[in-house]
Short mmCIF file of C-alpha atoms in Angstrom, two decimals:
data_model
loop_
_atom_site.label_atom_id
_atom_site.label_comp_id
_atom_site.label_asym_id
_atom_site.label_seq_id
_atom_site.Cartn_x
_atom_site.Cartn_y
_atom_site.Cartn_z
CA UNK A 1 -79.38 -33.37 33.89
CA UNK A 2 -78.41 -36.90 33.05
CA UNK A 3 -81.08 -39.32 31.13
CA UNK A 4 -81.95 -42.10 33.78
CA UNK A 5 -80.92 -45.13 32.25
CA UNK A 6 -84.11 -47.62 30.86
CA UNK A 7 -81.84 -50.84 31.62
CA UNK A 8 -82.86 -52.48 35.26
CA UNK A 9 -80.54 -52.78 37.72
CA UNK A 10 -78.10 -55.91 38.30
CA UNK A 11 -79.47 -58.01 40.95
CA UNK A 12 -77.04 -60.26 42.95
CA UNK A 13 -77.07 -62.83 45.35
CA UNK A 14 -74.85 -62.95 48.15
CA UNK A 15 -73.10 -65.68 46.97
CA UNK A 16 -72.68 -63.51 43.04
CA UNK A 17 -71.57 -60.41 45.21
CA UNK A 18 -68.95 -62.64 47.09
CA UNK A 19 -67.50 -64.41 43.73
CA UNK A 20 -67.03 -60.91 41.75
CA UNK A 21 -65.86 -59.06 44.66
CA UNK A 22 -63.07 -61.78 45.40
CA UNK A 23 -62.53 -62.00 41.43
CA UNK A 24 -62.21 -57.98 40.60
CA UNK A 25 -59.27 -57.28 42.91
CA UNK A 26 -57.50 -61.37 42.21
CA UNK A 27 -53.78 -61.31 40.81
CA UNK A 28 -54.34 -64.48 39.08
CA UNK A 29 -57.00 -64.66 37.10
CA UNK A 30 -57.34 -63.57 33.46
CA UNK A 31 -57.25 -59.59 33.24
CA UNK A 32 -60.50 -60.40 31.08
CA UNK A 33 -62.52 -61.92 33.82
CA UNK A 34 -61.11 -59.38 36.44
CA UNK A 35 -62.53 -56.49 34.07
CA UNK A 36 -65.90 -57.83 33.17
CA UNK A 37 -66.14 -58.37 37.41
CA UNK A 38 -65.44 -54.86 37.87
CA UNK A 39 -67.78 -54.15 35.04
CA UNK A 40 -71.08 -56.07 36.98
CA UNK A 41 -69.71 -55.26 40.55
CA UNK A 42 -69.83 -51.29 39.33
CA UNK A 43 -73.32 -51.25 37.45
CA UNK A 44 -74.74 -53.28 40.32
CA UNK A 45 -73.63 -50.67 42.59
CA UNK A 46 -75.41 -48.07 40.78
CA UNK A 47 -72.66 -46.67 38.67
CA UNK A 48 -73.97 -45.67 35.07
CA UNK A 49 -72.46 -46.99 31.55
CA UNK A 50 -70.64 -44.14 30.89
CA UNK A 51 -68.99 -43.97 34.40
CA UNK A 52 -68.18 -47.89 34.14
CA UNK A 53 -66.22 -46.93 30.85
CA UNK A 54 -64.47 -43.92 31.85
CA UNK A 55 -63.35 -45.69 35.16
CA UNK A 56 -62.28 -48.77 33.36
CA UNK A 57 -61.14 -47.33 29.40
CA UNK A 58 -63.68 -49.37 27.74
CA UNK A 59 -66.05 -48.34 25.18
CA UNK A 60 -69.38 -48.36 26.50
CA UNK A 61 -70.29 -50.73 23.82
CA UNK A 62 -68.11 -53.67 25.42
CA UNK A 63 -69.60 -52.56 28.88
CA UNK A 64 -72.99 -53.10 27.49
CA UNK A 65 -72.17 -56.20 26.16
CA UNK A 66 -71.77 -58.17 29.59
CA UNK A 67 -73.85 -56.06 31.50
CA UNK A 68 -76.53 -57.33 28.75
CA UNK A 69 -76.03 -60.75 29.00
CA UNK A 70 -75.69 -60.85 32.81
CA UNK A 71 -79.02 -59.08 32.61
CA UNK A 72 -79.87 -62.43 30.44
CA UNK A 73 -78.77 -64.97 32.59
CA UNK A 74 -77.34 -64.13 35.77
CA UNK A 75 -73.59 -63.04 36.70
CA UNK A 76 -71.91 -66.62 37.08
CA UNK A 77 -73.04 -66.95 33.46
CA UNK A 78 -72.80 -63.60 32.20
CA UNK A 79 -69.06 -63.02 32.96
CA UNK A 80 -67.78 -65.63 31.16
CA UNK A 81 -67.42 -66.11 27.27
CA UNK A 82 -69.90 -67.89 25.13
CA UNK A 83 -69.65 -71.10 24.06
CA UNK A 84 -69.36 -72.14 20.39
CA UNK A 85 -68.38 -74.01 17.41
CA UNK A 86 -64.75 -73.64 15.99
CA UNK A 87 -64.87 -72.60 12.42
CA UNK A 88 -63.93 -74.64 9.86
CA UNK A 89 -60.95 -74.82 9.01
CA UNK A 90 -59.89 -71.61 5.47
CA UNK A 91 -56.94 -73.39 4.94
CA UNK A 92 -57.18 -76.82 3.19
CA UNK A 93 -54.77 -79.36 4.19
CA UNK A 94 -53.77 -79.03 0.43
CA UNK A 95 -52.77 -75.59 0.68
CA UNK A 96 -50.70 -76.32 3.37
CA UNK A 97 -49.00 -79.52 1.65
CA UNK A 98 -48.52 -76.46 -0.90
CA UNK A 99 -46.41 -74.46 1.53
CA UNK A 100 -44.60 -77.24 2.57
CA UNK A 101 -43.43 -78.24 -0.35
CA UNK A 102 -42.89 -74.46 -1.17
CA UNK A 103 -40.71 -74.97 2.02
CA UNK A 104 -38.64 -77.76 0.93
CA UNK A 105 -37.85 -76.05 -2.35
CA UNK A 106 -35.00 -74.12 -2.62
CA UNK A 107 -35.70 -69.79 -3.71
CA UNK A 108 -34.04 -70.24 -6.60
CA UNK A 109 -36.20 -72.97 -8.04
CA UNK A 110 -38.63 -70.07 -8.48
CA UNK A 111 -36.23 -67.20 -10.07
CA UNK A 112 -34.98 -65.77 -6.24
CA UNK A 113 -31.25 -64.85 -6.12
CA UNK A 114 -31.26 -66.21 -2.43
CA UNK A 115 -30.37 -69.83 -1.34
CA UNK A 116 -32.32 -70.13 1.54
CA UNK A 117 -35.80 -69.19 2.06
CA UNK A 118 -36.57 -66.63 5.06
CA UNK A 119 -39.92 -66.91 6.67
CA UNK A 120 -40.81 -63.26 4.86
CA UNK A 121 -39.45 -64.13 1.37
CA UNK A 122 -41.86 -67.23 1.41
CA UNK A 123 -44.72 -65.95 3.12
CA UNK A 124 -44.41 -62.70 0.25
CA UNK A 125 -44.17 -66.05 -2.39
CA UNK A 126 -47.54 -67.41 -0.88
CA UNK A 127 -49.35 -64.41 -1.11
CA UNK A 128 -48.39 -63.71 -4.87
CA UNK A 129 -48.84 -67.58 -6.27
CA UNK A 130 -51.51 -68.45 -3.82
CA UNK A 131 -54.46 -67.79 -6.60
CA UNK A 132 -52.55 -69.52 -9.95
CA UNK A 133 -51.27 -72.09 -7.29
CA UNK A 134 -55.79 -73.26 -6.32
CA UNK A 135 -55.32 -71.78 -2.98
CA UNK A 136 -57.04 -68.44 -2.65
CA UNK A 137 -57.44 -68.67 1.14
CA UNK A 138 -53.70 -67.94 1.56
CA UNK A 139 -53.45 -64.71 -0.55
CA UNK A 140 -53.56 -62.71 2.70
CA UNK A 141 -51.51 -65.11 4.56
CA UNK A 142 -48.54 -63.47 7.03
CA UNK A 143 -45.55 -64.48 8.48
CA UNK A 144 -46.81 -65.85 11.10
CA UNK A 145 -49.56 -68.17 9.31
CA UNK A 146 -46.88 -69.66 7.03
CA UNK A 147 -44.86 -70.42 10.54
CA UNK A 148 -47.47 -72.23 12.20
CA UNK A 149 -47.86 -74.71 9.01
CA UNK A 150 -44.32 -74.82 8.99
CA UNK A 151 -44.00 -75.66 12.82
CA UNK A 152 -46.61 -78.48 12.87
CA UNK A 153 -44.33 -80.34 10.40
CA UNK A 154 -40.36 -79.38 12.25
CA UNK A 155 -39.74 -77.37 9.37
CA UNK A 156 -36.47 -74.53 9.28
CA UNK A 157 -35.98 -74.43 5.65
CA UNK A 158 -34.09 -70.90 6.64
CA UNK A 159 -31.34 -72.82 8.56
CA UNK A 160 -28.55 -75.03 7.18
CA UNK A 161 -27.26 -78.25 9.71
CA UNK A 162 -24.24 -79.58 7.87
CA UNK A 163 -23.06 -83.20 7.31
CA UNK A 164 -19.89 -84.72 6.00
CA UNK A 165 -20.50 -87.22 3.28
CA UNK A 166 -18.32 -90.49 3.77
CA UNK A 167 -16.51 -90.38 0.23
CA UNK A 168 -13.31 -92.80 0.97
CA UNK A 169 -14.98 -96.18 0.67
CA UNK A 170 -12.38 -97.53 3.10
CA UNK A 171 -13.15 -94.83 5.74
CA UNK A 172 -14.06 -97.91 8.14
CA UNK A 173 -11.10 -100.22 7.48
CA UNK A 174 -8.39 -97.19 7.92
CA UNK A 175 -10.09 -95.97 10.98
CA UNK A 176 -9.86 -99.75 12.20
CA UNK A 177 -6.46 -99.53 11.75
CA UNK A 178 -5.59 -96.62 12.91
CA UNK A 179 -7.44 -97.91 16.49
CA UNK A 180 -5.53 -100.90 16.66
CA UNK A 181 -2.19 -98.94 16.75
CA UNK A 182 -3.81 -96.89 19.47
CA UNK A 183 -4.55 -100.39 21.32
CA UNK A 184 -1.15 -101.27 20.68
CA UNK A 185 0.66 -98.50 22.04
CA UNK A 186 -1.43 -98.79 25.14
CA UNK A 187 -0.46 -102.24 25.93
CA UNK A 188 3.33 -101.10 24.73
CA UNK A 189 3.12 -97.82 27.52
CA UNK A 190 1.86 -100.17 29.78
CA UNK A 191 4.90 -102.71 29.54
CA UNK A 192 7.55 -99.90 29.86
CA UNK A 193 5.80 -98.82 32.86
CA UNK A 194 6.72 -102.58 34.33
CA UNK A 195 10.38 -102.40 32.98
CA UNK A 196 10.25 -103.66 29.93
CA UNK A 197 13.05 -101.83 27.87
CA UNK A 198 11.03 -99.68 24.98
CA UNK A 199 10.24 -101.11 21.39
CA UNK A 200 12.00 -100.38 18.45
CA UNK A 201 8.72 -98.77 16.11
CA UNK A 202 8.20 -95.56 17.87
CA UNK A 203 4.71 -94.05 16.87
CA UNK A 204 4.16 -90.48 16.37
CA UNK A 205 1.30 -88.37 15.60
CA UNK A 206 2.30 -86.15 12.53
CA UNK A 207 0.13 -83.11 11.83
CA UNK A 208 0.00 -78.76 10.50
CA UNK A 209 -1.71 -76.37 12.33
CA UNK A 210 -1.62 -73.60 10.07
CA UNK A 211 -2.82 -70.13 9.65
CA UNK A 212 -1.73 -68.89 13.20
CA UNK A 213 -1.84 -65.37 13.24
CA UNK A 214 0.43 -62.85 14.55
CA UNK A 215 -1.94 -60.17 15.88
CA UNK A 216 -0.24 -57.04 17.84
CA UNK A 217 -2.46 -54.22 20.02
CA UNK A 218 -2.69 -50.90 18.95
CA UNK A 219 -2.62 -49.56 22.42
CA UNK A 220 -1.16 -51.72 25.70
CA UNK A 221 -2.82 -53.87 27.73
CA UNK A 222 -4.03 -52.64 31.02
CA UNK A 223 -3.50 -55.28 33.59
CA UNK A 224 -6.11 -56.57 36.59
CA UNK A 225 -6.36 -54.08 39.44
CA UNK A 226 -7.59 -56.14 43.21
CA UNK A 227 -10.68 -54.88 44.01
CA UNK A 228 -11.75 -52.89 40.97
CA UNK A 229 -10.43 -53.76 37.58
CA UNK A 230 -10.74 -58.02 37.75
CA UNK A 231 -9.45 -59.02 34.02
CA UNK A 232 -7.17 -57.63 31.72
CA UNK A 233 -8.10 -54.82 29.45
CA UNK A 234 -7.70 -54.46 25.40
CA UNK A 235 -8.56 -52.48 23.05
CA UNK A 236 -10.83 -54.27 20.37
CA UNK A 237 -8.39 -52.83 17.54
CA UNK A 238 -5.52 -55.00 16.57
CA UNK A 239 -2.96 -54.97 14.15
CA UNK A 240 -2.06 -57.78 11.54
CA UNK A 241 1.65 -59.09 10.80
CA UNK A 242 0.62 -62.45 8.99
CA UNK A 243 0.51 -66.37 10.28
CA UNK A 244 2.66 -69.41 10.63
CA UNK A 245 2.18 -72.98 9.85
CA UNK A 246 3.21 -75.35 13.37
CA UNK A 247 4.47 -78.57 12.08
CA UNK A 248 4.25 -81.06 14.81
CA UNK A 249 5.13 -84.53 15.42
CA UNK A 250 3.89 -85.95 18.96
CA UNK A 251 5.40 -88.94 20.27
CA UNK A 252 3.00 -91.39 21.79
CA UNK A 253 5.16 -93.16 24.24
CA UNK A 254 6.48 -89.85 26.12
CA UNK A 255 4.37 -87.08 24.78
CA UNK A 256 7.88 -85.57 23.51
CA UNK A 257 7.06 -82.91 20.71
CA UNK A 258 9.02 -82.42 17.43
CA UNK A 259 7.84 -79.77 15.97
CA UNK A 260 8.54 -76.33 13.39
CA UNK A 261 7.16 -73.39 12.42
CA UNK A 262 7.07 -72.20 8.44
CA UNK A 263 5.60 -69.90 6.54
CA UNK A 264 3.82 -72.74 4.76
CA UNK A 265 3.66 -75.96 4.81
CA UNK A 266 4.62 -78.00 1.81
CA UNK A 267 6.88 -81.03 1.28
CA UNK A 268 9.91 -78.95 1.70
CA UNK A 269 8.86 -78.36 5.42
CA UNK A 270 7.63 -81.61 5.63
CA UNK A 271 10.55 -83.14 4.32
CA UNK A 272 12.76 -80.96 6.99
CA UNK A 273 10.04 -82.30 10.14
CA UNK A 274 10.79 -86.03 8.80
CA UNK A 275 14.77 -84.74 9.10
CA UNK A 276 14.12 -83.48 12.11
CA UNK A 277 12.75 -87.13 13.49
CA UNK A 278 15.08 -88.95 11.81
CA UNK A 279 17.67 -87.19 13.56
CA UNK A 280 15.68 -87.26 17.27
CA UNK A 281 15.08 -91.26 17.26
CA UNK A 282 18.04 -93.78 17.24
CA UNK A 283 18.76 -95.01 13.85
CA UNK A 284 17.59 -98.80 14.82
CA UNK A 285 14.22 -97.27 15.47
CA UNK A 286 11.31 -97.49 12.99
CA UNK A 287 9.39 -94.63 13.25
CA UNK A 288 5.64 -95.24 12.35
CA UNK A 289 3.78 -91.78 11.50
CA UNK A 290 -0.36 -91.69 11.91
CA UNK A 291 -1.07 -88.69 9.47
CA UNK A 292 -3.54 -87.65 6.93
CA UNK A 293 -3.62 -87.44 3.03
CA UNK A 294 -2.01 -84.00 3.07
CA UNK A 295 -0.41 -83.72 -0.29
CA UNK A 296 2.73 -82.58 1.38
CA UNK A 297 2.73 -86.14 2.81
CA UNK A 298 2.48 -88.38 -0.56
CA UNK A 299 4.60 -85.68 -2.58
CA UNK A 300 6.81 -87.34 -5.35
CA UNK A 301 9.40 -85.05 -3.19
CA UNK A 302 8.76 -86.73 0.03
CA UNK A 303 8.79 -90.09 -1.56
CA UNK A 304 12.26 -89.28 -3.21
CA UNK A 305 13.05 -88.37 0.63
CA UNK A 306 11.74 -91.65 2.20
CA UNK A 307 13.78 -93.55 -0.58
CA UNK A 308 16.99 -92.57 0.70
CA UNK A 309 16.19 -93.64 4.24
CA UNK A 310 14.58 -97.20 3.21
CA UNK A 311 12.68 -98.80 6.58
CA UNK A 312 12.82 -95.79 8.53
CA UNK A 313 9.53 -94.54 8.47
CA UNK A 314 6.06 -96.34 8.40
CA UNK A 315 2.79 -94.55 7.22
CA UNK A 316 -0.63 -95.58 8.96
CA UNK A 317 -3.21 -93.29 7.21
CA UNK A 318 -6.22 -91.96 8.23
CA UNK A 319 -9.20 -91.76 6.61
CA UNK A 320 -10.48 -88.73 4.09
CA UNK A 321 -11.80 -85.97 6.28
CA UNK A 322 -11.00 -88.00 9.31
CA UNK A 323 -8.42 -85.95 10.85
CA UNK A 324 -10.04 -86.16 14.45
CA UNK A 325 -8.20 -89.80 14.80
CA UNK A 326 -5.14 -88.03 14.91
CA UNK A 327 -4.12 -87.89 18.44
CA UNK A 328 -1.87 -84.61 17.68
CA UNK A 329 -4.88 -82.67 16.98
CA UNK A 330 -5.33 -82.90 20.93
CA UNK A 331 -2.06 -81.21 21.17
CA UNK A 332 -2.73 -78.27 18.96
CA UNK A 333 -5.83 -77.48 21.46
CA UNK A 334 -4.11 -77.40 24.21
CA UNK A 335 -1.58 -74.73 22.52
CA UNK A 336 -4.77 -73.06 21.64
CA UNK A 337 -5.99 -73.26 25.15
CA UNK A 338 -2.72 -72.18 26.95
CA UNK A 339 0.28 -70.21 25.42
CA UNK A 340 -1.91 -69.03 22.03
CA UNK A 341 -4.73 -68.05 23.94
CA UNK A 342 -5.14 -64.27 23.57
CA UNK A 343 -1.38 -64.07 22.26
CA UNK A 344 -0.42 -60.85 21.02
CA UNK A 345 3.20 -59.89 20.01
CA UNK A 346 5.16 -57.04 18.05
CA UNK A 347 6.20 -58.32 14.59
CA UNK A 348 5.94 -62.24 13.05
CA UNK A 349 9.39 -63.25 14.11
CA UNK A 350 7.96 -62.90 17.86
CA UNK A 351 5.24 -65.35 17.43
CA UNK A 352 7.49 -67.79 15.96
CA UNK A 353 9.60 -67.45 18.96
CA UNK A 354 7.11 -67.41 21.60
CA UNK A 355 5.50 -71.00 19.54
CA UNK A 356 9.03 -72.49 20.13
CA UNK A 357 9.44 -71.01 23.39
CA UNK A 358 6.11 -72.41 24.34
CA UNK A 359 6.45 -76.23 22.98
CA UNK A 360 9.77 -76.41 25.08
CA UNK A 361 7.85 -75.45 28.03
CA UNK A 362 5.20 -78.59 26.72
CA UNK A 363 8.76 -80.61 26.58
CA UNK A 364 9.90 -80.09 29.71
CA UNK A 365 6.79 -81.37 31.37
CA UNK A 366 5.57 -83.96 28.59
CA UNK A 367 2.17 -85.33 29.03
CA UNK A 368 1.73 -88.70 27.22
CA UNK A 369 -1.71 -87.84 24.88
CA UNK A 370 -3.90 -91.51 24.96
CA UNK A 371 -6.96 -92.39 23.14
CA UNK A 372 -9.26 -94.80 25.21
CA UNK A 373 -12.54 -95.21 23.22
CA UNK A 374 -11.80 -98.59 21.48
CA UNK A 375 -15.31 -99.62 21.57
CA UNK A 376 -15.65 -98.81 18.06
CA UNK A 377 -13.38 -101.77 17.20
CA UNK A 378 -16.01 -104.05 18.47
CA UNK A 379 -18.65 -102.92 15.79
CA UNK A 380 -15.99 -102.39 12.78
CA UNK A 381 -15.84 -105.26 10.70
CA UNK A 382 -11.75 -106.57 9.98
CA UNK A 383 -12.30 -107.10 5.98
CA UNK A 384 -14.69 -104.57 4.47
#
């Protein structure tokens, strides 16, 4: 026979009865508030400890507990948690200026092979120098403590954002220059378009695009098929043949392209692209190039090269690392986004021919490439 209980029974009002039976079947509230309801609404009904437990997978301990203290002061009290003082904070603001300095310190300051912390590798570096470091409270501390101090200060020490360090002190004056011969050409495209006959410096944007690899499939491409196969299929596996260098020039009064593809590009293929121009344009023409610092460019070979043809071609340079002025870099993603997209082909000589094939195409439909964001003029200084 079972041992009749010495605890009293849980008296409720109407209005107690009404709150835990609306709170023990809710879908909203806290799955702790909808279990200790169940816990009072049960033992008030006459169900015993053990029952409550079994019913509910608690230990009859934690049953106890708020059957105990509703016993105490009443169920609207009862079923909710204690109120009471935060501890004080274990962790010194000290020990986490510690961490955080730990943090912005690189691993192999300390004798680590890595470059990067990771939030394990410091959190394991904590632990062990906590005690010689004055902070003994963080000799247990995990992952998860170290993240929190590093998250209250925007800390990612395990992440790299990268920058590009101005080192051409006349970055600002080239790019200046480079805009104004944007500005020109504008207002030069603009007068053609009136009836103006065209001017005698022709601009074009010089530029490589190298490394473009020939890549062939190891098993053919299965095409779309309505209604049940919607994109083309390949297999992941490819096959290697080796790259070409484009060499383009684009001009920037009729989007006409100029352009070869080499193995590599040094200042004999340079030399052969400024051929190439010199023998496109009419020989009154001066033909201004915007290009970078490519050594190809300021050879002692293409120099010789320029020599012979004395007024015929005009540098504008632009500045270290600032290839993105160069209008033809435009050009070389939209190959990338059209005709090289997916490309695949059988041997090397293929891809050269399909690159030719495909800047003929650009040719026959030229699309003059403008740059309109001249606002930086306004805030660039004319002498630096």
């Amino acid at each position: 026979m079972a041992r009749v209980s010495r605890r009293p029974r849980l008296v409720l009002t109407d209005e107690e009865k009404q709150i835990l039976d609306q709170l023990r079947y809710s879908k909203t509230a806290a799955f702790r508030d909808v279990q200790r309801a169940q816990i009072l609404w049960h033992y008030s009904a006459g169900q015993t400890v053990s029952q409550i437990a079994r019913a509910l997978k608690m230990t009859r301990k934690s049953v106890l507990k708020w059957i105990d203290k509703s016993l105490q002061m009443g169920a609207n009290v009862g079923i909710k948690d204690t109120p009471h003082r935060p501890r004080e904070a274990v962790i010194t603001d000290d020990a986490k200026a510690w961490v955080v300095h730990l943090a912005c310190s690189k691993p192999k300051e300390f004798g680590y092979a890595a470059e990067l912390w990771t939030r394990s590798a410091l959190a394991l570096h904590v632990r062990k120098h906590a005690v010689e470091a004055g902070y003994p409270a963080l000799t247990k501390a995990a992952k998860a403590t170290v993240q929190r101090i590093l998250d209250a200060q925007e800390l990612q020490p395990h992440k790299i954002r990268y920058y590009l360090e101005r080192r051409d002190p006349s970055s600002l004056p080239k790019m200046r220059v480079v805009l104004l011969v944007y500005q020109e050409i504008a207002l030069q495209n603009e007068i053609r378009r009136n009836g103006a006959p065209p001017s005698l410096v022709i601009t074009v944007s010089v530029d490589e695009k190298p490394g473009v690899q020939a890549m062939g499939t190891t098993a053919p491409d299965l095409p779309p098929v309505a209604g049940k196969y919607p994109t083309v299929a390949r297999d992941h596996e490819y096959i290697r043949y080796g790259t070409w260098s484009i060499l383009a020039g684009l001009d920037l009064h009729d989007g006409h392209i100029t352009a070869r593809v080499e193995e590599r590009h040094r200042s004999v293929e340079f030399i052969a692209l400024l051929k190439d121009l010199d023998t496109h344009y009419l020989p009154e023409c001066t033909i201004r190039l915007i290009l970078d610092n490519h050594s190809s460019h300021i050879s002692k070979e293409t120099r010789a090269f320029l020599a012979t043809r004395p007024n015929r071609f005009k540098y504008v340079l632009t500045p270290t690392h600032g290839s993105w002025l160069n209008i033809v870099e435009t050009l070389f993603g939209k190959m990338t986004r059209t005709f090289l997209r997916g490309i695949r082909v059988q041997s090397r000589d293929e891809l050269k021919e399909r690159i030719l094939l495909g800047i003929a195409e650009i040719n026959q439909i030229p699309v003059v490439h403008r740059w309109k964001a001249f606002e930086a003029l306004e805030t660039i200084p004319e002498m630096m």
